[in-house]
Amino acid sequence: MALMKVKFDLKKRVKLAQMLWLLYWFSVMSGVLVFSMGLFFKIELRKRSELMDNNESHFVPNVLIGVGVLACCLNAFGGKICYDSLDSTKFAKWKAIMKPFLVACLIFNFLLIVTAVLCFAMRIPLEFTLAEGLKNGMKYYKDTDTPGRCYMKRTLDLMQMEFRCCGNNNYKDWFEIQWVSNRYLDFGAKEVKDRISSNVDGKYLMDGVPFSCCNPSSPRPCIQQQITNNTAHYSYDHYTEDLNIWKRGCRDALVSYYGGMMNTIGILVLLVTILQIGVMIGLQYINTSLSTLVNPEDPESESEGWILEKTVKETFTDIMAKMKAMGKGNQVDEGTNEEAPAAS
Amino acid sequence: MYTNQVQSSLCLFQHHSSSIYNNPTHHSLSGSLTGPVDQGQICILLSLLSMVLLKLKFPFQKRVRLAQGLWLLSWVAMFSGAITFAMGVFLKTELHRRSEVMYSMDIHIVPNLLIAVGLASVGINICAGKVCQDSLDPSRFPRWKNFLLPYFLGSVFFTSLLLVATILSYALQPSLEESLKIGLKNGIRFYKDTDTPGRCFQKETIDRLQMEFQCCGNTNYRDWFEVQWVSNRYLDYTSKEVKDRVRSNVDGRYLLDGVPFSCCNPASPRPCLQYSLLDNNAHYNYEYQSEELNLYNRGCRQALVSYYMGLMNTIGTCVLLVFLLQFSPSPSTQLALTLVTLLCHLLIISCPPGTASLFPTFTELDNSSEKLLTGSNPMGILVALRYLQTAMDGVLDQENVEIETEGYILEKGVKETFLETKEKIMKFLQFAKVGGAPAETTEGEPEAEKPITA
C-alpha cells in the first residue's frame, strides 16, 4: 500500500514537470539568497571584529555560504532533470541517478534544518564575545598612540553614535576607566593630582563620558562632564534627566542588532527548507510516475505516482533489515574466511 | 556607383542572412556580403548617407522579424524610461529629506522633470510596443497609421526636456548654494529654540546633519561663535560668568567660543574639546591654530552642495547615456542591443517546450529570435518604426497579407521632401491669409460691380 498514491495521465505529468521546473528556478534563486545572506552576515561580523576581540566565530556564516552554494547546484541539477523528464529518451539516462539524488536531497534538507537551528542558537556565544570585547575596547579608548589600538577610539565613538548606546551595560562604565590619555593631562594641576590620588591604581577617573554618548534629541546642549554633580549645571537633576545621553548599553544594542539579523536569516532558511521539501516530493512523484507507465512504449499512457512505495512503518523496517543484512554479510565473510583456512 | 551604394547599405540587413534567404527574387539585392567587421562599419556609414533614398524590399518574413525586433527594442526603451523615473524619485526624496535647511525649492524642478520624462517615455514606448504587436495583423494596424508623427515629436520633445534638466542641474547650483546658506543660517539661529513650536526639532536636525555630513557650521565652525546656541532656560543669570558674557555684546546674547558636540570629529586622537576653543591656556597641550582633527573643518553648506551636485551629475550621466542608447546607430549600440536581444533569447529558449503558451503574441518567437540575432537591427527605434509603417502601408488594401512590400524613410529625396514641406507650410499660411482676404474681396467685388453696373 503506497503512501499518497496519485493517478497520472500525460497532461498531468506535463503540468507537474512544468510547475516543478518553475519551482526549481525559484529554489535556485533562494539558494542565491541564502548565499548572499551568509556573505552579508560575515561582512557585518568582520566590520565589528575589533569590538569582539577578534575572537568571533565565523562558523555560522560559513555554513550558510556553503549551504547556499550547495542548494544552487542541487536545484539546478534537479531543474535539468525536470526539463528532460518530458522527453522519454532524455529521461532514460537520468533514471539510474534518481534514487541517489533523492536521498541526497533528503540529507540536504536535514542539513538546512540544522543550519536554521544554529542561526537561532548563535545568539548566546555572541553575547559573551561582545561583553568581553566591549570591556577591552573601552579600556583601550585612550590608547590612540599605541600601534594596533589607535583606531579603537574612532571605532567606539562611531559605534556609540550609530547604535545610540553608551558604555558596556550603561554610561556608568565610563566612570570606572580612564578614557583620557595621559598626554593630555596636566600633572601639575591640583585637580588632576586629586583625582589620581583618589584611587589605588593612580588612574584619572572622572564622572564624565565621551561626546559620542550625547543624544541629539535632547532639548539641552549636551552635558558630558560632571554628570552626577547636580550643582555643576544650572537647572539639572541627573536622576530625572533621561534625554541628555544615551541610556542603553552597547552590549544590549549590538546583541539585539545581531540577534534580529540572525532571527531573520533563520526564518528565511526554514522557508527555504519547506520549499526544498516540496520540490523533493514533486521530483519523487515524477520519478515514480514515469517508471510505472502502463504501456512503456506509449508516452501517453496512464501511470501512478507515490511518495513511498510502502507505508512509513514498512519502509523503515525494510531499511533496518537491509542494514542488518549488510552487517551480517560482513560476519558471514569472516566466517567463511575462518572456515577456509580451517578446511585447508 | 548607385548599385554599390545600395549593396553596401543593404549589408546592414542582409549581413548574415543571405544563407537563410536563398530566394532567387532577392538575389539581385543581397550580393555576397559576409565580410569582416570593418566592412560592416563602413556599411553603416554609407547606409546612413544613402538611407534617405533607400527603399528596402520587405517580404513577409522580414516584416515579421522587423516587428519583433522593434517590440523588443520598445521594451528596452520602456525599461530606460522606468530607470529615469526611479532616479527622479530618488533625487526628489533626497532633496526632501533636507528641506528643513533649504530656504527655496527651486532646485526641485530637476527631479520633477526627470519624473515627467520617465513616465512619458514609459507610456510612449508601451504604445510603440502595442503598435508592433498589431502590425502583424493588417486588420488591427490601420488605427495606428497616424502614430509615427506624434511618436517622433514626443520623443524629440522628451529628449530635449532631459537635456534641459541636465543644463538646469548645473545652472541652478548658485541658487542651491544661496538657499542652503539662508537655511543653515536660520537653523543655527534657532538651534536653541527647542521649546518654540515649529522650531523644536531644529536642534536635532542640525546635530544629525553635522554628524552625518561631517561638517560644522555654515561656512566653518566659527559661525557658532556668533550665535547664542544655548537656551536661556539653562543659563544661570546670577553667576558672574554669564553676566559678563551677556554684557560683552550689544544685543545681550550669551556668546561663547564653543561649539555643539555634533561638531566633534571621532577620528581625533584626543577627547573632544568643545568649549574655550580660542583659549590655548584653557586646555593642556592645546594650540587652536594648529589643531586640525578636533572638530570637523568643513562647512555644512559646502558639504551639502558637493553631495547634491555629485548626485545630480551621476544621475544626469546615467540617464543621458541610457537615452542616447536608443537613438544612435553606432557599432557600440549595435553590440549593446545585440547583447540585450541575446539575453531575451536565452530567457525565451530556456523555457521547456510546454510553456511556449506563456508568450501568446508571438508563437514563432523561438525561431525568429534566432534570426533576429544573426541579422541584428542596429538602427534606432524611430527608423525601424518608420520602415515598418511604410512597409505595412503597402499591405493595407491587399488581400494577400504575405506579399512583398517596399519600405522607406522618406518617399522622395531629402531636398524634395524639404521643398514639399515648405510648400505645404506656405500654403497653410496663405490659406490663413486668404481666409481673411475673401472678406475684403467680397466687399471689393460689389464695389467693383457697382461702378460697372452704374
CSV table of C-alpha atoms in Angstrom, one decimal, chain A residues 18 21 83 86 144 153-154 157-158 161 164 179-186 211 214-222 224 234-235 246, chain B residues 194 203-204 207-208 211 229-230 233-236 261 264-272 274-275 284-285 349-355:
chain,number,residue,atom,x,y,z
A,18,GLN,CA,6.5,22.4,-15.8
A,21,TRP,CA,10.7,23.3,-13.3
A,83,TYR,CA,13.2,19.6,-18.1
A,86,LEU,CA,9.1,15.4,-20.6
A,144,THR,CA,45.4,56.4,20.3
A,153,LYS,CA,38.6,55.4,19.9
A,154,ARG,CA,37.2,56.1,16.5
A,157,ASP,CA,32.8,56.6,19.0
A,158,LEU,CA,31.2,55.7,15.7
A,161,MET,CA,26.7,57.2,17.6
A,164,ARG,CA,22.7,55.0,20.1
A,179,TRP,CA,39.5,57.3,29.0
A,180,VAL,CA,41.5,60.5,28.7
A,181,SER,CA,45.1,59.8,27.7
A,182,ASN,CA,48.0,60.9,30.0
A,183,ARG,CA,49.4,63.0,27.1
A,184,TYR,CA,46.5,65.5,27.6
A,185,LEU,CA,46.6,65.6,31.4
A,186,ASP,CA,48.5,68.4,33.2
A,211,PHE,CA,30.9,63.1,23.3
A,214,CYS,CA,25.4,62.5,23.6
A,215,ASN,CA,21.8,62.3,22.5
A,216,PRO,CA,20.9,64.8,19.7
A,217,SER,CA,17.2,64.7,20.7
A,218,SER,CA,18.0,66.4,24.0
A,219,PRO,CA,16.5,69.9,24.2
A,220,ARG,CA,19.6,71.0,26.1
A,221,PRO,CA,23.2,71.2,24.9
A,222,CYS,CA,24.9,68.0,25.9
A,224,GLN,CA,29.3,65.4,29.3
A,234,TYR,CA,22.0,75.1,36.2
A,235,SER,CA,18.6,73.5,36.5
A,246,TRP,CA,22.0,57.5,25.6
B,194,THR,CA,13.8,73.7,21.5
B,203,LYS,CA,18.5,71.3,17.2
B,204,GLU,CA,18.1,67.6,16.4
B,207,ASP,CA,23.0,67.9,15.1
B,208,ARG,CA,22.2,64.9,12.9
B,211,MET,CA,27.2,64.2,12.3
B,229,TRP,CA,23.1,78.4,20.8
B,230,VAL,CA,22.5,77.8,24.5
B,233,ARG,CA,16.4,78.3,30.3
B,234,TYR,CA,19.8,76.7,31.0
B,235,LEU,CA,21.7,79.9,31.9
B,236,ASP,CA,22.2,80.9,35.5
B,261,PHE,CA,29.0,68.2,20.5
B,264,CYS,CA,33.3,66.7,17.2
B,265,ASN,CA,35.4,64.6,15.0
B,266,PRO,CA,35.6,60.9,16.2
B,267,ALA,CA,38.9,60.5,14.3
B,268,SER,CA,40.6,62.9,16.7
B,269,PRO,CA,43.2,61.2,19.0
B,270,ARG,CA,42.2,63.4,21.8
B,271,PRO,CA,38.9,63.6,23.7
B,272,CYS,CA,36.8,66.3,22.1
B,274,GLN,CA,34.1,71.8,22.7
B,275,TYR,CA,34.4,74.9,24.9
B,284,TYR,CA,46.7,71.3,28.4
B,285,ASN,CA,48.9,70.9,25.4
B,349,ILE,CA,14.6,29.3,-25.1
B,350,SER,CA,15.3,28.2,-21.6
B,351,CYS,CA,11.6,27.6,-21.1
B,352,PRO,CA,10.5,24.0,-21.5
B,353,PRO,CA,8.5,23.3,-24.7
B,354,GLY,CA,5.2,23.3,-23.0
B,355,THR,CA,5.5,26.9,-21.7
